[in-house]
């Protein structure tokens, strides 16, 4: 057994892959079967579209034939009535004869309903007198129009009781040589739309208006009107099939519609149904073919899954260890083994490589830490030079940096921004290196000229740090930490959102520390007094959002004065203090 395993492991990967590729050669058969399924499905769908088109075309021919037959019957009736000689026949006899003939005619020709005859010259009408209101109105209009125009026509009517669509036909008959109509005949031809399963039928006129709908739901009518189907029919009245998306409430489905014009009327019959229903046969063919193909592949797939598991296990372990290395865990190793010599060698080489990477990353980590400490040391050296010029502010920059970081944290900023705010707080007063020591160490109030000189330190600080690309993110806080929300700060008089967020944060932190530390020119405030003054300047000197974050940090004791008593909540109403700009300059 051990000798067999050793021989297996000596096989090359390409030989193993050749075995599996031969096993999976049946995939070509699968692809061929799927291609045939798709082609057969398309063929069945095409045949189904042709069948649906023929059905709709047959329905339109049937309706057109019924209307045409009705027109012919009326024309024959008109010819018959005009052929009766009027001389020597009393009016009563003629009337009885016409009524009797119309009853006989109606009984023999069930296609026509409510046949009515109007003798134009004599002003008399024959036929049923009690008609449905909608039929009576349409027939009266048709007779009037026929008398005026001297020609017949067709009109649509919807029977109120049965909701059945119908056509009122008008025919005109004239004596030979007469200029005007001698007789006008009207009749109603019901239009029968046989149910077609899950289809929905519409009847539209030549202008695209819906005359009748099997389901008069406004949502369906609106969906039909929004489609291009009706417009295409109006522009090109012919037989065609169209597809469109139909949205009814939350239901959105693909609909296939067939349109066919009705001869002589200019109207169109629209029959539509969900595409899934229309192509149900095609779907069944596809499903049957797929089921057969799947049954044939079950055994092959079982074998393929087992074989792929055996072959891919070493590679999977290698991938897992690679993911661990990508995540920062460089100590993982791949268990030795595999089904081929290449996999065994790959595992060994990966373990050696992982060890080298682990050692290299550890050296880089130590170098990065040393570099970071050197970087912070350089910053603190700069701060030491600043504080040496202004000894009474010793520790001020460190505290402002810590306060600024706490405020940024309560603004829910990311970790990178919090770190940048901390560095900016350390460097915010670096420009005081360029201010005359005589002014910085003066023990009493500054003159206006001296104060203007002090106000140059943000610009000087920006010029000093501008040459260090790594610290360029701190320049906004260095230059603009003395700007005010109302635009009355310095050096540029920026207002509101024009002041960078980092500068707005450092401004609040700087003010709090300046007011709570003892200076040569001022007595230190209590933390409560300083907080109250900052609350009072909310929306005046400071951004309200930054002040809110500052108060949260203060109440959590993340902001403390140098020699503060235990932290208590700031009062709701700020204490009125006479504090000028010089307090936190």
Coordinates of C-alpha atoms in Angstrom, one line a residue:
X1 CA 0.0 0.0 0.0
X2 CA 2.8 2.4 0.9
X3 CA 4.6 1.6 -2.3
X4 CA 1.4 2.3 -4.3
X5 CA 1.0 5.7 -2.6
X6 CA 4.6 6.5 -3.4
X7 CA 4.0 5.7 -7.0
X8 CA 0.8 7.8 -7.1
X9 CA 2.7 10.8 -5.7
X10 CA 5.3 10.5 -8.4
X11 CA 2.7 11.2 -11.1
X12 CA 2.9 14.6 -12.7
X13 CA 0.0 16.9 -12.4
X14 CA -0.6 17.0 -16.2
X15 CA -1.1 13.2 -16.2
X16 CA -3.8 13.5 -13.4
X17 CA -5.4 16.4 -15.3
X18 CA -5.4 14.3 -18.5
X19 CA -7.4 11.5 -16.7
X20 CA -10.0 14.0 -15.4
X21 CA -10.3 15.7 -18.7
X22 CA -11.0 12.4 -20.4
X23 CA -13.6 11.7 -17.7
X24 CA -15.2 15.0 -18.3
X25 CA -15.3 14.5 -22.0
X26 CA -19.0 14.0 -21.7
X27 CA -19.3 17.7 -21.1
X28 CA -19.2 18.2 -24.9
X29 CA -22.3 16.1 -25.0
X30 CA -23.9 18.2 -22.4
X31 CA -23.2 21.4 -24.3
X32 CA -24.6 19.8 -27.4
X33 CA -27.7 18.8 -25.6
X34 CA -28.2 22.2 -24.1
X35 CA -27.7 23.8 -27.5
X36 CA -30.3 21.5 -29.0
X37 CA -32.7 22.3 -26.1
X38 CA -32.3 26.0 -26.7
X39 CA -32.8 25.6 -30.5
X40 CA -35.8 23.3 -30.0
X41 CA -37.3 25.7 -27.5
X42 CA -36.9 28.6 -29.9
X43 CA -38.5 26.5 -32.7
X44 CA -41.5 25.6 -30.5
X45 CA -41.9 29.2 -29.4
X46 CA -41.9 30.3 -33.1
X47 CA -44.5 27.7 -34.0
X48 CA -46.6 28.8 -31.0
X49 CA -46.4 32.4 -32.2
X50 CA -47.5 31.4 -35.7
X51 CA -50.4 29.3 -34.2
X52 CA -51.5 32.2 -32.0
X53 CA -51.4 34.6 -34.9
X54 CA -53.5 32.3 -37.0
X55 CA -56.1 32.0 -34.2
X56 CA -56.4 35.8 -33.9
X57 CA -56.5 36.2 -37.7
X58 CA -59.3 33.6 -37.9
X59 CA -61.2 35.4 -35.2
X60 CA -60.9 38.7 -37.0
X61 CA -62.0 37.1 -40.3
X62 CA -65.0 35.5 -38.5
X63 CA -66.1 38.9 -37.1
X64 CA -65.5 40.6 -40.4
X65 CA -67.5 37.9 -42.2
X66 CA -70.4 38.3 -39.8
X67 CA -70.5 42.1 -40.4
X68 CA -70.1 41.6 -44.2
X69 CA -72.9 39.0 -44.2
X70 CA -75.2 41.4 -42.3
X71 CA -74.5 44.1 -44.7
X72 CA -75.4 41.9 -47.7
X73 CA -78.6 40.7 -46.0
X74 CA -79.7 44.3 -45.4
X75 CA -78.9 45.2 -49.0
X76 CA -81.0 42.3 -50.2
X77 CA -83.8 43.4 -47.9
X78 CA -83.6 47.0 -49.2
X79 CA -83.8 45.8 -52.8
X80 CA -86.8 43.7 -52.0
X81 CA -88.7 46.6 -50.3
X82 CA -87.9 49.0 -53.2
X83 CA -89.2 46.5 -55.7
X84 CA -92.7 46.6 -54.3
X85 CA -94.9 48.8 -56.5
X86 CA -96.5 51.5 -54.4
X87 CA -99.3 52.5 -56.8
X88 CA -102.7 50.9 -56.2
X89 CA -101.6 49.5 -52.8
X90 CA -103.2 51.1 -49.8
X91 CA -100.9 52.3 -47.0
X92 CA -102.5 49.8 -44.5
X93 CA -101.9 46.9 -46.8
X94 CA -98.4 47.9 -47.5
X95 CA -97.6 48.4 -43.8
X96 CA -99.0 45.0 -42.9
X97 CA -97.0 43.4 -45.7
X98 CA -93.7 45.1 -44.6
X99 CA -94.2 44.2 -40.9
X100 CA -95.0 40.6 -41.8
X101 CA -92.0 40.4 -44.2
X102 CA -89.7 41.8 -41.6
X103 CA -90.8 39.2 -39.0
X104 CA -90.2 36.4 -41.5
X105 CA -86.9 37.9 -42.5
X106 CA -85.7 38.2 -38.8
X107 CA -86.7 34.6 -38.1
X108 CA -84.8 33.2 -41.0
X109 CA -81.7 35.4 -40.5
X110 CA -80.7 35.0 -36.8
X111 CA -77.5 36.9 -37.5
X112 CA -79.3 40.2 -37.5
X113 CA -81.1 41.6 -34.4
X114 CA -83.6 44.5 -34.1
X115 CA -84.0 45.0 -37.9
X116 CA -85.6 48.4 -38.6
X117 CA -86.8 49.9 -41.9
X118 CA -87.4 53.6 -42.5
X119 CA -89.2 54.8 -45.6
X120 CA -87.7 58.2 -46.2
X121 CA -90.3 59.8 -48.5
X122 CA -93.2 58.6 -46.4
X123 CA -91.5 59.3 -43.1
X124 CA -92.6 55.9 -41.7
X125 CA -90.5 53.2 -39.8
X126 CA -91.1 49.5 -39.5
X127 CA -89.6 47.0 -37.1
X128 CA -89.5 46.6 -33.3
X129 CA -90.5 49.6 -31.4
X130 CA -89.3 48.6 -27.9
X131 CA -85.5 48.6 -28.2
X132 CA -82.7 48.8 -25.5
X133 CA -81.9 52.4 -24.9
X134 CA -78.3 52.2 -26.2
X135 CA -79.5 50.4 -29.4
X136 CA -82.3 52.9 -29.9
X137 CA -80.0 55.8 -29.6
X138 CA -77.3 54.4 -32.0
X139 CA -79.9 53.3 -34.6
X140 CA -81.6 56.7 -34.6
X141 CA -78.3 58.5 -35.1
X142 CA -77.4 56.0 -37.9
X143 CA -80.7 56.6 -39.7
X144 CA -80.3 60.4 -39.5
X145 CA -76.8 60.3 -40.8
X146 CA -77.7 57.9 -43.6
X147 CA -80.5 60.2 -44.8
X148 CA -78.2 63.3 -44.7
X149 CA -75.2 61.6 -46.3
X150 CA -77.1 59.1 -48.6
X151 CA -74.8 56.2 -47.5
X152 CA -74.7 53.6 -44.9
X153 CA -72.1 52.6 -42.4
X154 CA -71.3 50.8 -39.1
X155 CA -71.3 51.9 -35.5
X156 CA -70.1 50.1 -32.3
X157 CA -72.5 49.6 -29.4
X158 CA -72.0 47.8 -26.1
X159 CA -75.1 46.1 -24.8
X160 CA -75.6 47.1 -21.2
X161 CA -77.3 44.0 -19.9
X162 CA -75.0 41.3 -21.4
X163 CA -71.9 43.5 -21.8
X164 CA -71.6 42.0 -25.3
X165 CA -70.1 44.1 -28.1
X166 CA -72.1 44.6 -31.2
X167 CA -72.2 46.5 -34.5
X168 CA -75.1 48.5 -35.8
X169 CA -75.2 48.2 -39.6
X170 CA -76.9 50.8 -41.8
X171 CA -77.7 50.3 -45.5
X172 CA -79.4 52.7 -47.9
X173 CA -81.6 51.8 -50.8
X174 CA -82.7 54.2 -53.6
X175 CA -85.1 53.9 -56.5
X176 CA -83.5 53.8 -59.9
X177 CA -82.7 57.3 -61.0
X178 CA -83.5 58.8 -57.6
X179 CA -81.1 61.3 -56.1
X180 CA -82.1 60.6 -52.5
X181 CA -82.4 57.5 -50.3
X182 CA -85.7 55.8 -50.6
X183 CA -85.3 53.4 -47.7
X184 CA -82.8 53.2 -44.8
X185 CA -82.3 49.8 -43.0
X186 CA -80.5 49.3 -39.7
X187 CA -79.8 46.1 -37.8
X188 CA -77.6 44.9 -34.9
X189 CA -75.0 42.2 -35.4
X190 CA -73.7 40.8 -32.1
X191 CA -69.9 40.1 -32.0
X192 CA -69.0 36.8 -30.3
X193 CA -65.6 36.5 -28.8
X194 CA -65.1 32.8 -27.7
X195 CA -63.0 32.3 -24.5
X196 CA -59.4 31.3 -25.2
X197 CA -58.1 30.0 -21.8
X198 CA -56.0 32.6 -20.0
X199 CA -56.1 35.1 -22.8
X200 CA -57.6 38.6 -22.6
X201 CA -59.4 40.1 -25.7
X202 CA -59.7 43.8 -26.7
X203 CA -61.5 45.5 -29.6
X204 CA -59.9 48.8 -30.8
X205 CA -61.0 51.2 -33.5
X206 CA -58.8 52.7 -36.3
X207 CA -57.8 55.6 -34.0
X208 CA -56.5 53.3 -31.3
X209 CA -59.4 53.8 -28.8
X210 CA -60.5 50.7 -26.9
X211 CA -64.1 49.9 -27.9
X212 CA -64.5 46.8 -25.7
X213 CA -62.4 44.8 -23.3
X214 CA -63.1 41.3 -22.0
X215 CA -61.9 42.6 -18.6
X216 CA -62.6 46.4 -18.4
X217 CA -60.2 46.8 -15.4
X218 CA -58.7 50.3 -15.8
X219 CA -55.3 48.9 -14.8
X220 CA -55.3 46.6 -17.8
X221 CA -56.6 49.3 -20.2
X222 CA -53.9 51.7 -18.9
X223 CA -51.1 49.1 -19.4
X224 CA -52.4 48.4 -22.9
X225 CA -52.5 52.1 -23.7
X226 CA -48.9 52.7 -22.5
X227 CA -47.5 49.9 -24.7
X228 CA -46.5 50.6 -28.3
X229 CA -48.9 47.9 -29.5
X230 CA -51.9 50.2 -30.2
X231 CA -49.7 52.9 -31.9
X232 CA -48.1 50.2 -34.2
X233 CA -51.6 49.0 -35.2
X234 CA -52.8 52.6 -36.0
X235 CA -49.8 53.2 -38.1
X236 CA -49.7 49.8 -39.7
X237 CA -53.0 48.0 -39.5
X238 CA -51.9 44.4 -40.2
X239 CA -51.5 41.1 -38.5
X240 CA -48.5 41.0 -36.1
X241 CA -47.3 39.7 -32.8
X242 CA -45.8 42.0 -30.1
X243 CA -44.3 41.7 -26.7
X244 CA -44.2 44.2 -23.8
X245 CA -43.9 44.4 -20.1
X246 CA -47.2 44.8 -18.2
X247 CA -47.3 46.2 -14.7
X248 CA -50.6 45.7 -12.8
X249 CA -50.1 46.8 -9.2
X250 CA -47.2 44.7 -7.8
X251 CA -47.4 42.2 -10.7
X252 CA -44.9 42.7 -13.5
X253 CA -45.0 40.2 -16.3
X254 CA -44.0 39.8 -19.9
X255 CA -47.1 39.8 -22.2
X256 CA -47.4 38.6 -25.7
X257 CA -50.1 40.2 -27.8
X258 CA -51.5 39.3 -31.3
X259 CA -53.3 41.9 -33.4
X260 CA -55.4 41.4 -36.5
X261 CA -57.6 44.0 -38.4
X262 CA -61.3 43.3 -39.1
X263 CA -62.1 43.7 -42.8
X264 CA -64.3 46.6 -43.8
X265 CA -64.5 48.0 -40.3
X266 CA -60.9 49.2 -39.9
X267 CA -61.0 47.9 -36.3
X268 CA -58.6 45.5 -34.7
X269 CA -58.9 42.5 -32.5
X270 CA -56.2 42.3 -29.8
X271 CA -55.7 39.0 -27.9
X272 CA -53.0 39.0 -25.2
X273 CA -51.8 36.6 -22.5
X274 CA -48.7 36.1 -20.3
X275 CA -45.7 34.9 -22.2
X276 CA -45.2 32.1 -19.7
X277 CA -48.7 30.8 -20.5
X278 CA -48.4 31.3 -24.3
X279 CA -45.2 29.4 -24.4
X280 CA -46.1 26.7 -21.9
X281 CA -45.6 23.9 -24.5
X282 CA -42.2 25.2 -25.3
X283 CA -41.3 25.3 -21.7
X284 CA -42.5 21.7 -21.3
X285 CA -40.3 20.5 -24.2
X286 CA -37.3 22.3 -22.7
X287 CA -37.9 20.8 -19.2
X288 CA -38.4 17.3 -20.5
X289 CA -35.1 17.5 -22.4
X290 CA -33.3 18.9 -19.4
X291 CA -34.6 16.2 -17.1
X292 CA -33.4 13.5 -19.5
X293 CA -30.0 15.1 -19.8
X294 CA -29.7 15.5 -16.0
X295 CA -30.6 11.9 -15.4
X296 CA -27.8 10.8 -17.8
X297 CA -25.3 13.0 -16.0
X298 CA -26.0 12.0 -12.4
X299 CA -23.5 9.2 -12.2
X300 CA -20.9 11.3 -14.0
X301 CA -21.4 14.2 -11.7
X302 CA -21.1 12.0 -8.6
X303 CA -17.8 10.7 -9.8
X304 CA -16.6 14.2 -10.8
X305 CA -17.4 15.6 -7.3
X306 CA -15.5 12.8 -5.6
X307 CA -12.5 13.2 -7.9
X308 CA -12.4 16.9 -7.7
X309 CA -12.5 16.8 -3.9
X310 CA -9.5 14.5 -3.8
X311 CA -7.5 16.5 -6.3
X312 CA -8.4 19.9 -4.9
X313 CA -7.9 19.2 -1.2
X314 CA -4.1 20.1 -1.2
X315 CA -4.8 23.2 -3.4
X316 CA -7.6 24.2 -1.0
X317 CA -5.3 23.9 2.0
X318 CA -2.8 26.1 0.1
X319 CA -5.5 28.7 -0.6
X320 CA -6.6 28.8 3.0
X321 CA -3.0 29.4 4.2
X322 CA -2.6 32.1 1.5
X323 CA -5.7 33.8 2.8
X324 CA -4.3 33.7 6.4
X325 CA -1.1 35.3 5.1
X326 CA -3.2 38.0 3.3
X327 CA -5.0 38.6 6.6
X328 CA -1.7 39.2 8.4
X329 CA -1.2 35.7 10.0
X330 CA 2.2 34.7 8.7
X331 CA 2.8 31.6 10.9
X332 CA 0.5 29.2 9.0
X333 CA 2.0 26.1 7.3
X334 CA 0.6 23.7 4.7
X335 CA 0.5 20.0 5.7
X336 CA 2.8 18.0 3.5
X337 CA 1.3 15.6 1.0
X338 CA -0.6 15.4 -2.3
X339 CA -1.4 13.2 -5.2
X340 CA 1.4 14.3 -7.4
X341 CA 5.1 15.3 -7.1
X342 CA 4.3 18.9 -8.1
X343 CA 1.8 19.2 -5.2
X344 CA 4.2 17.8 -2.7
X345 CA 7.0 20.1 -3.9
X346 CA 4.5 23.1 -3.9
X347 CA 3.5 22.5 -0.3
X348 CA 7.2 22.3 0.8
X349 CA 8.1 25.4 -1.2
X350 CA 5.1 27.3 0.2
X351 CA 6.1 26.5 3.8
X352 CA 9.6 27.7 3.2
X353 CA 8.3 30.9 1.5
X354 CA 5.9 31.5 4.4
X355 CA 8.8 31.3 6.9
X356 CA 10.8 33.9 4.9
X357 CA 7.8 36.2 4.6
X358 CA 7.1 35.9 8.3
X359 CA 10.6 36.9 9.2
X360 CA 10.6 39.8 6.6
X361 CA 7.3 41.1 7.8
X362 CA 8.5 41.1 11.4
X363 CA 11.6 43.1 10.4
X364 CA 9.4 45.5 8.5
X365 CA 7.1 45.9 11.5
X366 CA 10.0 46.7 13.8
X367 CA 11.4 49.2 11.2
X368 CA 8.0 50.8 10.9
X369 CA 7.6 51.2 14.7
X370 CA 11.1 52.7 14.9
X371 CA 10.3 55.0 12.1
X372 CA 7.0 56.0 13.8
X373 CA 8.8 56.7 17.1
X374 CA 11.4 58.7 15.2
X375 CA 8.7 60.7 13.5
X376 CA 6.9 61.4 16.8
X377 CA 10.3 62.3 18.4
X378 CA 10.9 64.8 15.6
X379 CA 7.5 66.4 16.3
X380 CA 8.1 66.6 20.0
X381 CA 11.5 68.1 19.3
X382 CA 9.7 70.9 17.4
X383 CA 7.3 71.3 20.2
X384 CA 10.1 71.5 22.7
X385 CA 11.6 74.4 20.7
X386 CA 8.2 76.2 20.7
X387 CA 7.7 75.7 24.4
X388 CA 11.2 76.9 25.2
X389 CA 10.2 80.3 23.7
X390 CA 7.0 80.4 25.7
X391 CA 7.6 78.4 29.0
X392 CA 4.2 79.2 30.6
X393 CA 2.4 77.1 27.9
X394 CA 4.4 73.9 28.6
X395 CA 2.3 70.9 27.8
X396 CA -0.3 73.0 26.0
X397 CA 0.2 71.4 22.6
X398 CA 0.0 67.8 24.0
X399 CA -3.2 68.6 25.8
X400 CA -4.8 70.3 22.7
X401 CA -3.8 67.2 20.7
X402 CA -5.5 64.9 23.2
X403 CA -8.6 67.0 23.4
X404 CA -8.9 67.3 19.6
X405 CA -8.6 63.5 19.2
X406 CA -11.4 63.0 21.8
X407 CA -13.7 65.5 20.0
X408 CA -13.0 63.8 16.6
X409 CA -13.9 60.5 18.2
X410 CA -17.3 61.8 19.3
X411 CA -17.8 63.1 15.8
X412 CA -17.7 59.5 14.8
X413 CA -14.7 60.1 12.5
X414 CA -12.5 57.2 11.3
X415 CA -9.3 56.2 13.0
X416 CA -7.1 57.8 10.4
X417 CA -8.7 61.2 10.8
X418 CA -8.5 61.0 14.6
X419 CA -4.7 60.3 14.3
X420 CA -4.4 63.3 11.9
X421 CA -6.3 65.6 14.2
X422 CA -4.0 64.5 17.1
X423 CA -0.8 65.4 15.0
X424 CA -2.4 68.7 13.9
X425 CA -3.1 69.5 17.6
X426 CA 0.5 69.0 18.4
X427 CA 1.7 71.3 15.6
X428 CA -1.0 74.0 15.8
X429 CA 1.3 76.6 17.5
X430 CA 4.5 75.7 15.6
X431 CA 4.5 79.1 14.0
X432 CA 5.4 80.8 17.3
X433 CA 9.0 79.8 16.6
X434 CA 9.1 82.7 14.2
X435 CA 7.6 85.2 16.7
X436 CA 10.0 87.5 18.7
X437 CA 10.8 86.2 22.2
X438 CA 10.2 89.7 23.6
X439 CA 6.5 89.5 22.6
X440 CA 6.0 85.9 23.7
X441 CA 7.5 86.4 27.1
X442 CA 6.0 89.8 27.8
X443 CA 4.4 89.8 31.2
X444 CA 1.6 92.3 30.6
X445 CA -1.0 93.1 28.0
X446 CA 0.1 93.3 24.3
X447 CA 0.0 96.5 22.3
X448 CA -2.0 96.5 19.1
X449 CA 1.2 96.1 17.0
X450 CA 2.4 93.2 19.2
X451 CA -1.0 91.5 18.9
X452 CA -0.9 91.8 15.1
X453 CA 2.6 90.2 15.2
X454 CA 1.2 87.3 17.3
X455 CA -1.6 86.8 14.8
X456 CA 1.1 86.0 12.2
X457 CA 2.0 82.7 13.9
X458 CA -0.6 80.5 12.0
X459 CA 0.8 81.8 8.6
X460 CA 4.4 81.2 9.8
X461 CA 3.5 77.7 11.0
X462 CA 2.0 76.8 7.6
X463 CA 5.1 78.0 5.8
X464 CA 7.3 76.0 8.1
X465 CA 5.4 72.7 7.7
X466 CA 4.5 73.1 4.0
X467 CA 7.8 71.6 3.0
X468 CA 7.0 68.3 4.8
X469 CA 4.7 66.4 2.5
X470 CA 3.9 63.7 5.1
X471 CA 2.4 66.3 7.4
X472 CA 0.5 68.3 4.7
X473 CA -2.9 67.2 6.1
X474 CA -2.1 69.3 9.3
X475 CA -1.8 72.6 7.4
X476 CA -5.5 73.6 7.6
X477 CA -5.5 73.3 11.4
X478 CA -2.2 75.1 11.7
X479 CA -3.3 78.1 9.5
X480 CA -7.0 78.4 10.5
X481 CA -7.3 77.2 14.1
X482 CA -8.0 80.9 15.1
X483 CA -10.8 81.4 12.5
X484 CA -14.3 81.9 13.9
X485 CA -17.7 80.5 12.8
X486 CA -19.0 84.0 12.3
X487 CA -16.0 85.1 10.2
X488 CA -14.4 87.4 12.7
X489 CA -11.3 85.3 13.3
X490 CA -7.9 85.4 11.7
X491 CA -5.7 85.2 9.5
X492 CA -8.2 85.0 6.6
X493 CA -11.6 85.7 8.1
X494 CA -13.2 82.4 6.9
X495 CA -16.8 81.7 7.9
X496 CA -18.8 78.6 8.7
X497 CA -18.2 75.5 6.5
X498 CA -15.4 77.3 4.7
X499 CA -13.3 76.6 7.8
X500 CA -11.9 73.0 7.5
X501 CA -13.3 70.6 10.1
X502 CA -9.9 69.8 11.5
X503 CA -9.3 73.6 12.2
X504 CA -12.7 73.9 13.9
X505 CA -11.9 70.9 16.2
X506 CA -8.5 72.3 17.2
X507 CA -10.0 75.7 17.8
X508 CA -12.4 74.4 20.5
X509 CA -9.7 72.3 22.1
X510 CA -7.2 75.2 22.0
X511 CA -9.7 77.6 23.6
X512 CA -10.6 75.2 26.5
X513 CA -6.9 74.6 27.4
X514 CA -6.0 78.3 27.1
X515 CA -8.8 79.3 29.4
X516 CA -8.1 76.7 32.1
X517 CA -4.4 77.2 32.4
X518 CA -2.5 79.9 34.3
X519 CA -1.0 82.5 32.0
X520 CA 1.1 85.6 32.8
X521 CA -1.6 87.8 31.5
X522 CA -4.7 86.0 32.9
X523 CA -6.0 83.9 35.8
X524 CA -7.1 80.3 35.0
X525 CA -10.8 79.7 34.8
X526 CA -12.5 76.7 36.3
X527 CA -13.4 73.9 33.9
X528 CA -17.1 74.7 34.5
X529 CA -16.6 78.4 33.6
X530 CA -14.6 77.5 30.5
X531 CA -17.3 75.0 29.3
X532 CA -20.1 77.6 29.9
X533 CA -18.2 80.2 27.9
X534 CA -17.7 77.7 25.0
X535 CA -21.4 76.9 25.1
X536 CA -22.1 80.6 24.9
X537 CA -20.0 80.8 21.8
X538 CA -21.9 78.0 20.1
X539 CA -22.7 79.2 16.6
X540 CA -20.7 82.4 17.1
X541 CA -17.1 81.5 17.4
X542 CA -17.5 77.7 17.2
X543 CA -19.3 75.1 15.1
X544 CA -22.3 73.8 17.0
X545 CA -21.6 70.2 15.9
X546 CA -18.0 70.4 17.2
X547 CA -19.2 72.0 20.5
X548 CA -21.7 69.1 21.0
X549 CA -18.9 66.5 20.5
X550 CA -16.7 68.5 22.9
X551 CA -19.4 68.4 25.6
X552 CA -19.8 64.6 25.2
X553 CA -16.0 64.2 25.6
X554 CA -16.0 66.5 28.6
X555 CA -18.8 64.6 30.4
X556 CA -17.0 61.3 29.8
X557 CA -13.8 62.9 31.4
X558 CA -11.9 62.6 28.1
X559 CA -11.3 66.4 28.3
X560 CA -9.7 67.6 31.6
X561 CA -8.2 70.8 32.7
X562 CA -4.6 70.8 34.0
X563 CA -5.6 71.1 37.7
X564 CA -9.4 70.4 37.5
X565 CA -11.7 69.3 40.2
X566 CA -14.0 66.2 39.5
X567 CA -16.0 66.7 36.3
X568 CA -19.6 67.7 36.6
X569 CA -22.2 68.3 33.9
X570 CA -22.1 71.8 32.4
X571 CA -25.0 74.0 33.3
X572 CA -27.8 74.3 30.8
X573 CA -27.6 78.2 30.7
X574 CA -24.0 79.5 30.1
X575 CA -22.5 81.8 32.7
X576 CA -22.0 85.4 31.5
X577 CA -18.3 86.0 31.4
X578 CA -16.2 88.9 30.1
X579 CA -13.7 86.9 28.0
X580 CA -12.0 88.4 25.1
X581 CA -10.1 87.0 22.1
X582 CA -6.8 87.4 23.9
X583 CA -7.8 84.6 26.4
X584 CA -7.3 81.8 23.9
X585 CA -5.0 83.5 21.4

